[in-house]
Short mmCIF file of C-alpha atoms in Angstrom, two decimals:
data_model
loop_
_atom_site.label_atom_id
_atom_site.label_comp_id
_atom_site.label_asym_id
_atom_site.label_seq_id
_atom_site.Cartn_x
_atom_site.Cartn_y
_atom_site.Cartn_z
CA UNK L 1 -53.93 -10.88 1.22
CA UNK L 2 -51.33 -10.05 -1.48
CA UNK L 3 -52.36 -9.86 -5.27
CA UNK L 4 -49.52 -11.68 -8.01
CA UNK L 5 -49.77 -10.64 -11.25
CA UNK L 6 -50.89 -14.57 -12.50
CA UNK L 7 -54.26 -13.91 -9.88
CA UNK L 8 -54.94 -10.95 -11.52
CA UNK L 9 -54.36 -11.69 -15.17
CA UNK L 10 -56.82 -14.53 -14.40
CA UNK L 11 -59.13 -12.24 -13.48
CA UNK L 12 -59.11 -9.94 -15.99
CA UNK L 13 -59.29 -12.65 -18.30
CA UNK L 14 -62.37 -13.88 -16.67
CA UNK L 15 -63.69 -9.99 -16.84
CA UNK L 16 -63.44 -9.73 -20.71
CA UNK L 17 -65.19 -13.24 -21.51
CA UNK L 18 -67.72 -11.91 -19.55
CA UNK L 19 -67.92 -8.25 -20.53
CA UNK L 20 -70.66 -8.99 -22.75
CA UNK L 21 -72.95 -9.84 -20.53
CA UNK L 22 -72.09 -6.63 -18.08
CA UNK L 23 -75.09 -5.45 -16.00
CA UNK L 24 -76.50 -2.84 -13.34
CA UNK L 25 -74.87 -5.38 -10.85
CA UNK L 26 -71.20 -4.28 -12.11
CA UNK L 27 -71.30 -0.56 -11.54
CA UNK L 28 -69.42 0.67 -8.72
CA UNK L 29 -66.85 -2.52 -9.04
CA UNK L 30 -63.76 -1.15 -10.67
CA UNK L 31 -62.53 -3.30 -13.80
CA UNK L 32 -59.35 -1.94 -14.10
CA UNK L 33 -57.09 -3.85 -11.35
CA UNK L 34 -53.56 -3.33 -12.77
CA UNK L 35 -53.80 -0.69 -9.59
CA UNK L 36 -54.04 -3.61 -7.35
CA UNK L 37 -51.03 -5.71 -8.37
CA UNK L 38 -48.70 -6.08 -5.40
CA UNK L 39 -51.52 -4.56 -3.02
CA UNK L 40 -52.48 -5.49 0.28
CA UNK L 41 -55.98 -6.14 1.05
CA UNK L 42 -57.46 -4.76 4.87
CA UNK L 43 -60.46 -5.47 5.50
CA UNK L 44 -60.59 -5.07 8.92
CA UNK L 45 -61.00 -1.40 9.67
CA UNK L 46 -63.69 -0.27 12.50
CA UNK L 47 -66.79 0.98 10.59
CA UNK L 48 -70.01 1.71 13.25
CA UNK L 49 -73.46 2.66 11.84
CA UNK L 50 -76.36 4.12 13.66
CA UNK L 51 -80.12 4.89 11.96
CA UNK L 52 -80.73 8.37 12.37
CA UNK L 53 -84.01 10.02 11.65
CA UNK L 54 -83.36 12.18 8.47
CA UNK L 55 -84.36 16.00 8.29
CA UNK L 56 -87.31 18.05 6.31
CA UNK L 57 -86.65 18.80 2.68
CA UNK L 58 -88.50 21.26 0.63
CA UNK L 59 -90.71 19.35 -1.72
CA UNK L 60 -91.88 22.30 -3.92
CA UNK L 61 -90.44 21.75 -7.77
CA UNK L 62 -90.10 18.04 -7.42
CA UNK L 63 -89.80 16.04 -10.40
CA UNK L 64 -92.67 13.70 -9.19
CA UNK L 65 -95.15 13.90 -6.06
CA UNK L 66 -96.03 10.99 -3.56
CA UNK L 67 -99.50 10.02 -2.83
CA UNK L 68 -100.27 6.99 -0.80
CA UNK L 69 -100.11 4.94 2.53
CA UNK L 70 -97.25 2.19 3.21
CA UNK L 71 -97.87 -0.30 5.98
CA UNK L 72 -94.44 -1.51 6.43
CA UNK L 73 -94.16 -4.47 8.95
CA UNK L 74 -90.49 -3.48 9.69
CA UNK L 75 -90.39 0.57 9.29
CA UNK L 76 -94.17 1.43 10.85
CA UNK L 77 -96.63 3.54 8.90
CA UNK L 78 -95.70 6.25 6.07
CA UNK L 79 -98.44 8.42 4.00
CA UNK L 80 -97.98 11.12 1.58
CA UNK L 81 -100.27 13.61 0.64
CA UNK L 82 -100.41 16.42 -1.86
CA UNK L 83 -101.82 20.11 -1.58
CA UNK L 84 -101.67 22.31 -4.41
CA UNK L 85 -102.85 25.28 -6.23
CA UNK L 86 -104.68 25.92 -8.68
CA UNK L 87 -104.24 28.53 -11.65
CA UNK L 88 -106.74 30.13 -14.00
CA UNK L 89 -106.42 29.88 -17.63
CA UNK L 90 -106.89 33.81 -17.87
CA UNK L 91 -110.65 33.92 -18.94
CA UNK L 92 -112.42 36.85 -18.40
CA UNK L 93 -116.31 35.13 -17.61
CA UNK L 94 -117.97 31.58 -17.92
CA UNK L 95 -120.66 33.38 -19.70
CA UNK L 96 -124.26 33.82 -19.03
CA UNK L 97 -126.73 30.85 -16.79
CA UNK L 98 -123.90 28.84 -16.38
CA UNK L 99 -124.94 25.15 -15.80
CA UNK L 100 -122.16 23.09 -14.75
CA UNK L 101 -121.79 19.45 -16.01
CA UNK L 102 -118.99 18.04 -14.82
CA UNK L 103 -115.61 18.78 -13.00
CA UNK L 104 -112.77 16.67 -13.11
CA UNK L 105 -109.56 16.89 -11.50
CA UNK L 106 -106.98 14.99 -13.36
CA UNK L 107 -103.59 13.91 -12.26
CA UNK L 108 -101.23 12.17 -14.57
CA UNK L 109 -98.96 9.47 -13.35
CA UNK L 110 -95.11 9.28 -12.96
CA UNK L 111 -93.77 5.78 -13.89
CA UNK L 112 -92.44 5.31 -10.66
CA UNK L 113 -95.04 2.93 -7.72
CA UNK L 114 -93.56 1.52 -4.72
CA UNK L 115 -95.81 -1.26 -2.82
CA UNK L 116 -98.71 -3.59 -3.55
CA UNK L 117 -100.49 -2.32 -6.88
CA UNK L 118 -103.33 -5.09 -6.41
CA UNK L 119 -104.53 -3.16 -3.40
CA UNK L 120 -107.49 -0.64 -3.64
CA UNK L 121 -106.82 2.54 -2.81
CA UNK L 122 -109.26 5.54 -1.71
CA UNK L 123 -108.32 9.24 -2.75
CA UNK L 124 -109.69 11.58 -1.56
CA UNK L 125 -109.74 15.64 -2.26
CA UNK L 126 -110.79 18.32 0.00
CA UNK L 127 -110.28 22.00 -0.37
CA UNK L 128 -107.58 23.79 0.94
CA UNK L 129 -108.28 26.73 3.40
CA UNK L 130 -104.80 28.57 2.90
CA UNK L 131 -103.48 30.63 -0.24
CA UNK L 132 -100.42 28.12 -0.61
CA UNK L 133 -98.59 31.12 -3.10
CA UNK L 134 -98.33 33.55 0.30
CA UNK L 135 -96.27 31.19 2.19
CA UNK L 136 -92.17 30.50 1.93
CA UNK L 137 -91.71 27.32 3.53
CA UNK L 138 -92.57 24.13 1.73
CA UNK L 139 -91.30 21.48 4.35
CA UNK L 140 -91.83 17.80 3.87
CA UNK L 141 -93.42 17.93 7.69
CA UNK L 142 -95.77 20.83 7.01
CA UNK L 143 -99.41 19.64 7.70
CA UNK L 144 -101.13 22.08 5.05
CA UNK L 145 -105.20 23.45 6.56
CA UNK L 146 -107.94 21.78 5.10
CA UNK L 147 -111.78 22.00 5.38
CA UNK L 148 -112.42 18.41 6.60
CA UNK L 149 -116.05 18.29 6.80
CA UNK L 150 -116.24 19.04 2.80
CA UNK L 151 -115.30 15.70 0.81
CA UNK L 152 -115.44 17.36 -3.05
CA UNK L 153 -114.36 13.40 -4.38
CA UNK L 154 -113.20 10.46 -4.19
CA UNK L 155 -111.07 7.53 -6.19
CA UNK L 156 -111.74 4.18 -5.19
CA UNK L 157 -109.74 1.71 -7.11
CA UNK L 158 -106.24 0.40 -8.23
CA UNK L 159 -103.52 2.00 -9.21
CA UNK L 160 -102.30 1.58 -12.75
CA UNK L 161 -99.41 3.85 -13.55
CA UNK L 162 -98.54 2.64 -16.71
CA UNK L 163 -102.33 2.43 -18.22
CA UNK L 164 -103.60 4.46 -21.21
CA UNK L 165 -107.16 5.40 -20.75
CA UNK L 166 -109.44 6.31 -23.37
CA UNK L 167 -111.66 9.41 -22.91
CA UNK L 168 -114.32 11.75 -24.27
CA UNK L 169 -113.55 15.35 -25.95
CA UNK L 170 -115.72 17.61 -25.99
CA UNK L 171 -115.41 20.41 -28.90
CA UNK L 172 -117.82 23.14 -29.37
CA UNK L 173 -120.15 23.19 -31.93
CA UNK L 174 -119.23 19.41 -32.78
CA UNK L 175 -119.98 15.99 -31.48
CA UNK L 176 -118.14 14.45 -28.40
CA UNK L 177 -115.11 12.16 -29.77
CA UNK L 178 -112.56 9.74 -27.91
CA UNK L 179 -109.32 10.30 -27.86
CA UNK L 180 -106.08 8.36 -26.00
CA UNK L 181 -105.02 10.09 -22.91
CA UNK L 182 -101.70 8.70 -20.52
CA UNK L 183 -101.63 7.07 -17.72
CA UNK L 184 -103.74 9.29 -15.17
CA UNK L 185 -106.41 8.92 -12.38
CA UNK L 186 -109.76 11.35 -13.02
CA UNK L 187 -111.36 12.13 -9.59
CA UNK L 188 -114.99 13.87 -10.37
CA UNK L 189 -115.53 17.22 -7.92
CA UNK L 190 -118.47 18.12 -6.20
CA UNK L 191 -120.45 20.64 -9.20
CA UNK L 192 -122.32 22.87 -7.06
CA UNK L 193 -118.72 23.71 -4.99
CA UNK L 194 -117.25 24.63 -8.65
CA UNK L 195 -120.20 26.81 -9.57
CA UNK L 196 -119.94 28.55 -6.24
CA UNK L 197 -116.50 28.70 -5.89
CA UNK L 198 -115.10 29.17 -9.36
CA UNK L 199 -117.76 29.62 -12.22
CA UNK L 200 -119.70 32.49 -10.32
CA UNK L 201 -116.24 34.57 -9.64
CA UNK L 202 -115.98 37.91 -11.38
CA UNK L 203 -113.43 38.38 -14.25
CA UNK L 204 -110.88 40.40 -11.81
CA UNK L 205 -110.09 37.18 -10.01
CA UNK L 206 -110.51 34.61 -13.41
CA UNK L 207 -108.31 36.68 -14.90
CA UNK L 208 -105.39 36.67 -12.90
CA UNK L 209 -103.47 33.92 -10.85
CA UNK L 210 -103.19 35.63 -7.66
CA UNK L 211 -106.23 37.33 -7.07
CA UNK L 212 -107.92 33.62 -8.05
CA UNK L 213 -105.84 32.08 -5.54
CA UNK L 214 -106.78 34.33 -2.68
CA UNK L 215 -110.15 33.22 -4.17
CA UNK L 216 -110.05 29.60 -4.17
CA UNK L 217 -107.09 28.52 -2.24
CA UNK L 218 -106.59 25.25 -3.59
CA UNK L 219 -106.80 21.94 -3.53
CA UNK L 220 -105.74 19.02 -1.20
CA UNK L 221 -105.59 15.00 -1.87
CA UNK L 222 -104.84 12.23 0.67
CA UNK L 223 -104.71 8.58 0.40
CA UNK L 224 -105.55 5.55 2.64
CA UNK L 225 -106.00 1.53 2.35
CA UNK L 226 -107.33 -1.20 4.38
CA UNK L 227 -106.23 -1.56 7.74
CA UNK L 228 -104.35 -5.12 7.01
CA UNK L 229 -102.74 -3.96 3.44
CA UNK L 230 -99.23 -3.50 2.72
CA UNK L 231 -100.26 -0.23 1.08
CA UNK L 232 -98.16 1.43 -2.00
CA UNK L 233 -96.54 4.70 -3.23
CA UNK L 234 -98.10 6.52 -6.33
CA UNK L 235 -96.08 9.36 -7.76
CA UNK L 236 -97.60 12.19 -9.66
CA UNK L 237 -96.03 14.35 -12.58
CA UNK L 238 -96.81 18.28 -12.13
CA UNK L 239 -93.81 19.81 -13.96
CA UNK L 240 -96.40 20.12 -17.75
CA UNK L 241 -99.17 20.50 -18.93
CA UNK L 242 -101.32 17.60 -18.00
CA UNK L 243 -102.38 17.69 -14.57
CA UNK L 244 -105.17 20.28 -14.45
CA UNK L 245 -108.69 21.07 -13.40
CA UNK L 246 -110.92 20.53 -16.49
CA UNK L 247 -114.39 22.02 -15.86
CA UNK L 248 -117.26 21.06 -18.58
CA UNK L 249 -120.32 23.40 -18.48
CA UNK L 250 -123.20 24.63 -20.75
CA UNK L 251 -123.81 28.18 -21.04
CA UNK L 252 -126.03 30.54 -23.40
CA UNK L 253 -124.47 30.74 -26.88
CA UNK L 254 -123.78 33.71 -28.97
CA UNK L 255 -127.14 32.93 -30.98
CA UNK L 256 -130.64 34.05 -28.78
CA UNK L 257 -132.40 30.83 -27.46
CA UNK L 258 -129.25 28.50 -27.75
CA UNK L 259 -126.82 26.58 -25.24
CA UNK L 260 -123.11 25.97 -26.13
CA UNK L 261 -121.36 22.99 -24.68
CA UNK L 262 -117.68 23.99 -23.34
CA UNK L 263 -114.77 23.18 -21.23
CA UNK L 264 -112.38 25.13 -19.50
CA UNK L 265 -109.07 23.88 -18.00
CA UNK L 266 -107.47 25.20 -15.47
CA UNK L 267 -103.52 24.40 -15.16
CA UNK L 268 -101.67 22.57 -12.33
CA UNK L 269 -98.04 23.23 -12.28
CA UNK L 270 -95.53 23.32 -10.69
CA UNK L 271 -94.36 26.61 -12.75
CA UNK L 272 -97.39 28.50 -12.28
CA UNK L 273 -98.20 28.01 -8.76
CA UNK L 274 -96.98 25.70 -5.51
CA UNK L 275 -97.52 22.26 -5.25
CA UNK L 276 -96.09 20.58 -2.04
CA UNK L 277 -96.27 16.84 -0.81
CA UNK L 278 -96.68 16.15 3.28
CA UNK L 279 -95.12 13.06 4.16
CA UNK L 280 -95.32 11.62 8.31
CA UNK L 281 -93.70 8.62 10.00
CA UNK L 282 -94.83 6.47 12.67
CA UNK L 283 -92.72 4.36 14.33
CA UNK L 284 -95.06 3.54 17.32
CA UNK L 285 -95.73 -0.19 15.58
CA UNK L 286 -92.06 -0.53 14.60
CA UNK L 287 -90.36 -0.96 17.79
CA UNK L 288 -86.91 -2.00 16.43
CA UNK L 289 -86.82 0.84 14.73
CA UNK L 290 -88.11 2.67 18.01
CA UNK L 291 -84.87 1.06 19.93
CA UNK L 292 -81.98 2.49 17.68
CA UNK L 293 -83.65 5.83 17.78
CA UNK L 294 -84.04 6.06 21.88
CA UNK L 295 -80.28 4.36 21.56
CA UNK L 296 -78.65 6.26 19.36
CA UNK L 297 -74.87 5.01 20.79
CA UNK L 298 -75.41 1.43 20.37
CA UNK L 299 -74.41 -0.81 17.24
CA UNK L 300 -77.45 -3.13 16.41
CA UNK L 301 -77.28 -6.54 14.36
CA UNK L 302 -78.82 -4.42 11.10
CA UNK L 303 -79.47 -0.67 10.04
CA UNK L 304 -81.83 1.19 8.45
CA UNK L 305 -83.06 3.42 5.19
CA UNK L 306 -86.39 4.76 4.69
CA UNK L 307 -87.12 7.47 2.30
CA UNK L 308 -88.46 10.69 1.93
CA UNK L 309 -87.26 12.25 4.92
CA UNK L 310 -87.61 8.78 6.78
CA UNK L 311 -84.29 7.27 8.01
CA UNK L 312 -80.64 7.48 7.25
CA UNK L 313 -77.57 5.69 8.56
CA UNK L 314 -74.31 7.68 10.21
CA UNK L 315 -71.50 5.59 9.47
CA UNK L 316 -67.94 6.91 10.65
CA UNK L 317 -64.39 4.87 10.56
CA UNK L 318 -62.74 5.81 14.05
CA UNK L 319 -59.61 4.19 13.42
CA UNK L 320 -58.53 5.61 9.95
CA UNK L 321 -56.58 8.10 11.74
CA UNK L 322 -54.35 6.25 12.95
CA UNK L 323 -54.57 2.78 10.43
CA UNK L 324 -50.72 3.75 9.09
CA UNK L 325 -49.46 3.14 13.21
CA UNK L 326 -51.18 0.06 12.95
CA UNK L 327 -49.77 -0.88 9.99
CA UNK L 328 -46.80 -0.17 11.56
CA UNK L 329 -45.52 2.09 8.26
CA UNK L 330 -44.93 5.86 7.48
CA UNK L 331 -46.17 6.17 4.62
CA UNK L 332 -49.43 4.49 2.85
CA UNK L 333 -50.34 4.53 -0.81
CA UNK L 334 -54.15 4.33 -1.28
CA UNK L 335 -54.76 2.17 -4.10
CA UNK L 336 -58.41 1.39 -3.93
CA UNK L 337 -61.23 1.96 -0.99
CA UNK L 338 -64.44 0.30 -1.64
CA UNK L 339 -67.50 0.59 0.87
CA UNK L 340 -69.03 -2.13 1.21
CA UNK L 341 -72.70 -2.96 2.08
CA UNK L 342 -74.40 -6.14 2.39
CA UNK L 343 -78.38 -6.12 3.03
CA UNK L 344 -80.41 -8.98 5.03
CA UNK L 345 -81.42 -12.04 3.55
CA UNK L 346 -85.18 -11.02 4.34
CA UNK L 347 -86.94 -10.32 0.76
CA UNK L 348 -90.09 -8.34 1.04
CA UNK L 349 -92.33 -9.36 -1.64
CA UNK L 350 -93.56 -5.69 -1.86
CA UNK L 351 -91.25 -3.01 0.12
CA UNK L 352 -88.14 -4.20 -2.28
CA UNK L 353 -84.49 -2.83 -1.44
CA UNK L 354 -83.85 0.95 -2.66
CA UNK L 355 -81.80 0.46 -6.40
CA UNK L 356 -79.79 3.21 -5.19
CA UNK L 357 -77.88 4.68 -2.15
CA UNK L 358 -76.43 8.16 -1.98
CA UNK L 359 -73.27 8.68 0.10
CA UNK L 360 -72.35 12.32 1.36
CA UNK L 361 -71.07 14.31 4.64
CA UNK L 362 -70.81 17.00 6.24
CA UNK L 363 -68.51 20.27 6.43
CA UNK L 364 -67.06 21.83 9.17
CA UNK L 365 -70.16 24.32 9.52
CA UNK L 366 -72.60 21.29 9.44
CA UNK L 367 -73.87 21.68 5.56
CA UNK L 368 -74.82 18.40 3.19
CA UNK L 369 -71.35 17.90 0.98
CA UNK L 370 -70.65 15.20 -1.43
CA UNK L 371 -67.54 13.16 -0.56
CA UNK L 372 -64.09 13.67 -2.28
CA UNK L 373 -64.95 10.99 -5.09
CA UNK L 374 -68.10 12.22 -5.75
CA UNK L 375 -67.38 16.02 -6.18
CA UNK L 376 -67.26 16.56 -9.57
CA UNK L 377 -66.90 19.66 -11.53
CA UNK L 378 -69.96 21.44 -12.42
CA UNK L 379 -69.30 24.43 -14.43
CA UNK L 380 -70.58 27.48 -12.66
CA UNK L 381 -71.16 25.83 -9.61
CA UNK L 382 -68.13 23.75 -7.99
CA UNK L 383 -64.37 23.38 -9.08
CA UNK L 384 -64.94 19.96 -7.84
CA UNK L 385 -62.25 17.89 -5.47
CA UNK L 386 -58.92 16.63 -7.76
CA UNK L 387 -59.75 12.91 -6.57
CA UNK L 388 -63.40 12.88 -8.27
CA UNK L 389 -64.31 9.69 -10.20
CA UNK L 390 -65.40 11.76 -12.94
CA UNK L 391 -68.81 9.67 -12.90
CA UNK L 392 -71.27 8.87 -10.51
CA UNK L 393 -71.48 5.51 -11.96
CA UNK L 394 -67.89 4.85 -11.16
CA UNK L 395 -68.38 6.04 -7.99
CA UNK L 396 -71.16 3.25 -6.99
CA UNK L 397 -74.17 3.13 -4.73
CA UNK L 398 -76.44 0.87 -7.25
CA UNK L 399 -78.20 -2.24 -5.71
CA UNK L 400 -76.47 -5.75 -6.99
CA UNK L 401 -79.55 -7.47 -6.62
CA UNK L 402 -77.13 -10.94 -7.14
CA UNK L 403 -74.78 -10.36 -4.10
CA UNK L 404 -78.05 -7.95 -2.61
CA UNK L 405 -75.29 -5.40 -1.95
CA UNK L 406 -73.77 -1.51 -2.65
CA UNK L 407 -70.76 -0.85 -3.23
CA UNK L 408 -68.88 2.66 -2.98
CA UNK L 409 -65.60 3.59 -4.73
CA UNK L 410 -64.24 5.77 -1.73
CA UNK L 411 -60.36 5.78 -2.40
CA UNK L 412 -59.89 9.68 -1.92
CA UNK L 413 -62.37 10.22 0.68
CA UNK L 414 -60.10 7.27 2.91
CA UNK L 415 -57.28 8.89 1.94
CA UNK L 416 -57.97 12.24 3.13
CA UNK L 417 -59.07 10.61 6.24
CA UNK L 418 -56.22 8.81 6.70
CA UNK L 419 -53.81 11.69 6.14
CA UNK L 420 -55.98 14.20 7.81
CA UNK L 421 -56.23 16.38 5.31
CA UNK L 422 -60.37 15.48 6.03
CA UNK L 423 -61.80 15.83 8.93
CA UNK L 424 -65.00 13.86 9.55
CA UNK L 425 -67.75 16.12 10.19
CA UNK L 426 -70.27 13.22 9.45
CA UNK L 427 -70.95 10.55 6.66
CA UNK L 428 -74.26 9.36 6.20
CA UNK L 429 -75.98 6.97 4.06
CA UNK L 430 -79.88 7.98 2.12
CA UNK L 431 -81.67 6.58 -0.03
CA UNK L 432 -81.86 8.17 -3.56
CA UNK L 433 -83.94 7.80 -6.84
CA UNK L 434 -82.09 5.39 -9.29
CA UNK L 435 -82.26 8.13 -12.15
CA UNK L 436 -81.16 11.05 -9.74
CA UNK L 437 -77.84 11.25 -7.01
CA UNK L 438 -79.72 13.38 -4.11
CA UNK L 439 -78.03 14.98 -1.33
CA UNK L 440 -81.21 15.80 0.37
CA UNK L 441 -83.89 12.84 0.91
CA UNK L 442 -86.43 15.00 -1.67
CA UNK L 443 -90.11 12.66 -1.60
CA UNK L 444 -89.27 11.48 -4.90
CA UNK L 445 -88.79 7.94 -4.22
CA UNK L 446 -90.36 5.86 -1.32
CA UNK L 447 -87.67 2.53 -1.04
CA UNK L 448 -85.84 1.45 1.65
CA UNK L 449 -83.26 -0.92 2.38
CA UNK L 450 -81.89 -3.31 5.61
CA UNK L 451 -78.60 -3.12 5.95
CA UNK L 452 -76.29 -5.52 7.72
CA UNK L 453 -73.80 -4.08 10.75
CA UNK L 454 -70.08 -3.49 10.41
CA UNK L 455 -68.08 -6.61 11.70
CA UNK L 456 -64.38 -7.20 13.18
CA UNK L 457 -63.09 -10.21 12.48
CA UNK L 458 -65.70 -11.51 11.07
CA UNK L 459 -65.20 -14.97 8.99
CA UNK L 460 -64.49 -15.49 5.57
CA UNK L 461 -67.64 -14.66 3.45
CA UNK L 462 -69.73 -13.64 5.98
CA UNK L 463 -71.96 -11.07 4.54
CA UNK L 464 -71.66 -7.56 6.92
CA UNK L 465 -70.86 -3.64 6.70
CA UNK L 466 -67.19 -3.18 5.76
CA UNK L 467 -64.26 -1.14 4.24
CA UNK L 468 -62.00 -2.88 1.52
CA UNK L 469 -58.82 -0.76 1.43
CA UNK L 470 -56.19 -2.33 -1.07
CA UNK L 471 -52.87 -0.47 -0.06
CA UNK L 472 -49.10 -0.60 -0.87
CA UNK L 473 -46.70 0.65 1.64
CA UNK L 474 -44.14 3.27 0.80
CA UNK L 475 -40.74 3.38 1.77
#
């Protein structure tokens, strides 16, 4: 299809009455089209895409931690669970006839919750029975020891992420007062496991963060909900101050006959000490899913995305190689490559598309690279490719939740491939936060997104998996 110059001045036209009213569903959709005049549109170039089970990640200084339990009618069962350690706050004794009152671990929310929040959900903590700060490997697959048959608490209720609460202080030597505290859930501990365990230690292991760990390895939290629910994704927030073990206990005060009231909080960071999320997927109740995976050759009618570590799609363009002898020319300019990807026309009222996709692929010796357009330079790190967008919002992925599509800006990337220059190791598809591009599927967001198959010849409009390469031939 050819471009005039009247077409596109209409357009643009059209683009600056409306540029007002520009939204998330413009980004990755190039504005500027006074590339395109005189191009030729192709839209017909193979694309094939196969759902791929996506690897491991570390999930050890994450910005946010997933707790929960999604029963997903299309992608099978997902739960996340979080162990972590705990670190003293360097005191030296809890004092003398130590009578504990109350424990309360506390874990402040991210923003972020993926599923049904009108659900009730059950935490609950156990301890952990390894030193988490010995060990190297943080894997999202890691199943971390704990000692089942001791239930220290439990949550039973909704999840509110976005919820002030309003809570007692207690401050020595004066009376209790409330004070505003955000959005968090407060899971009371067993007391008598805290005295034992923590309160009665000597001051060589309250005093210092290893010798405490060794001590008291830790603690570990897992979620569930009712068989039938659609379940949800909570994320936590360990990278401050807030999320901590806050112990309240009476002990004899500095005057003879007399019992001070006191607290002691002990920090739950991500600085000070591990904190790692387990995620697992079961696709034995999600047998289309089951299909692509035992036939991992085949083209199917739609594709998957699941994330944290759940599934990602291979996508490759066989024929790029040889598009310019089938184009019957020498020589090609590239003027614009767009990838793009439709989704279904099923809505799920709770599992909504992923807002964002992350594109990459592979190098020769099989390592995660971003493509051509999305290599920018980072000073200190990478000199970048010479056809980088410059932005990652140029360079696409968002969800158009109006056309319930993505598009990519690919232009360099195609034309590498075309001219060789490229060779493709392996381009995959993953779901990614919205704030945060991702090469690696970290468990910091828990969307996912059906995606419709790549289509020859398909007819005008219909929705489908394709490559939009606007080109001008070159004598």
């Amino acid at each position: 299809m050819k471009f005039t110059k009247q077409d596109l001045l209409t357009m643009l036209i059209g683009l600056f009455l409306f540029s007002s009213c520009k939204d998330a569903n413009t980004i990755g959709l190039d504005t500027d089209d006074d590339a395109l005049i005189g191009s030729t549109l192709y839209d017909q170039a193979e694309v094939t895409s196969r759902t791929e089970i996506d690897a491991p990640v570390t999930t050890v200084s994450l910005t946010r931690h997933p707790l929960g339990e999604l029963n997903d009618p299309v992608l099978g069962n997902t739960k996340a669970s979080i162990a972590m350690t705990v670190n003293t706050p360097g005191m030296t004794s809890f004092g003398t006839n130590v009578e504990i009152d109350s424990a309360v671990l506390v874990l402040p929310y991210s923003s972020q919750f993926y599923g049904d929040s009108t659900q009730v959900y059950s935490l609950n903590v156990r301890p952990l029975t390894v030193d988490m700060t010995t060990k190297k490997s943080f894997l999202s697959n890691i199943q971390w020891p704990v000692d089942g048959n001791t239930l220290l608490g439990s949550y039973n209720g909704r999840v509110r992420p976005t919820t002030r609460l309003t809570i007692d202080s207690i401050i020595t030597g004066k009376a209790d007062t409330l004070r505003t505290v955000a959005p968090q859930i407060r899971i009371q501990l067993t007391k008598a496991f805290i005295k034992q365990r923590i309160a009665d230690l000597d001051s060589a292991k309250l005093t210092n963060n290893v010798r405490f760990a060794d001590s008291f390895k830790g603690l570990h939290i897992s979620a569930n909900v009712a068989g039938s629910s659609r379940g949800g994704m909570m994320f936590f927030n360990f990278t401050g101050s807030a999320a901590n073990l806050e112990i309240y206990y009476k002990k004899d005060g500095t005057t003879s006959g007399t019992r001070d009231t006191v607290s002691s909080i002990f920090p739950i960071n991500t600085t000070s000490g591990p904190v790692a999320a387990t995620v697992s997927h079961d696709y034995s109740n999600a047998p289309a899913v089951q299909e692509q995976l035992d036939n991992p050759t085949q083209q199917y009618a739609v594709t998957y995305l699941q994330s944290m570590s759940g599934l990602r799609n291979r996508i490759a363009f066989p024929d790029l190689a040889k598009l310019k002898e089938k184009l019957g020319v020498n020589k090609l300019g590239i003027n614009k490559a767009e990838l793009v990807i439709d989704l279904t026309a099923d809505a799920d009222t709770y599992f909504l598309p992923a807002q964002r996709l992350s594109l990459y692929r592979y190098d020769i010796a099989g390592q995660r690279k971003n493509v051509p357009d999305n290599d920018n330079f980072v000073s200190g790190v990478t000199n970048g490719d010479p056809g980088a967008l410059g932005s990652e919002v140029l360079f696409g992925g968002y969800f158009d939740s109006v056309n319930r599509r993505y598009i990519f800006n690919i232009s360099s990337y195609v034309k590498y491939l075309i001219n060789g220059t490229t060779q493709d190791y392996g381009t995959y598809l993953s779901v990614t936060p919205s704030t945060e591009f991702n090469l690696f599927p970290f468990s910091t967001t828990a969307y996912r997104s059906i995606l419709l198959q790549p289509k020859n010849n398909a007819a005008a409009g219909e929705k489908r998996m394709k490559l939009n390469i606007y080109y001008t031939k070159v004598n």
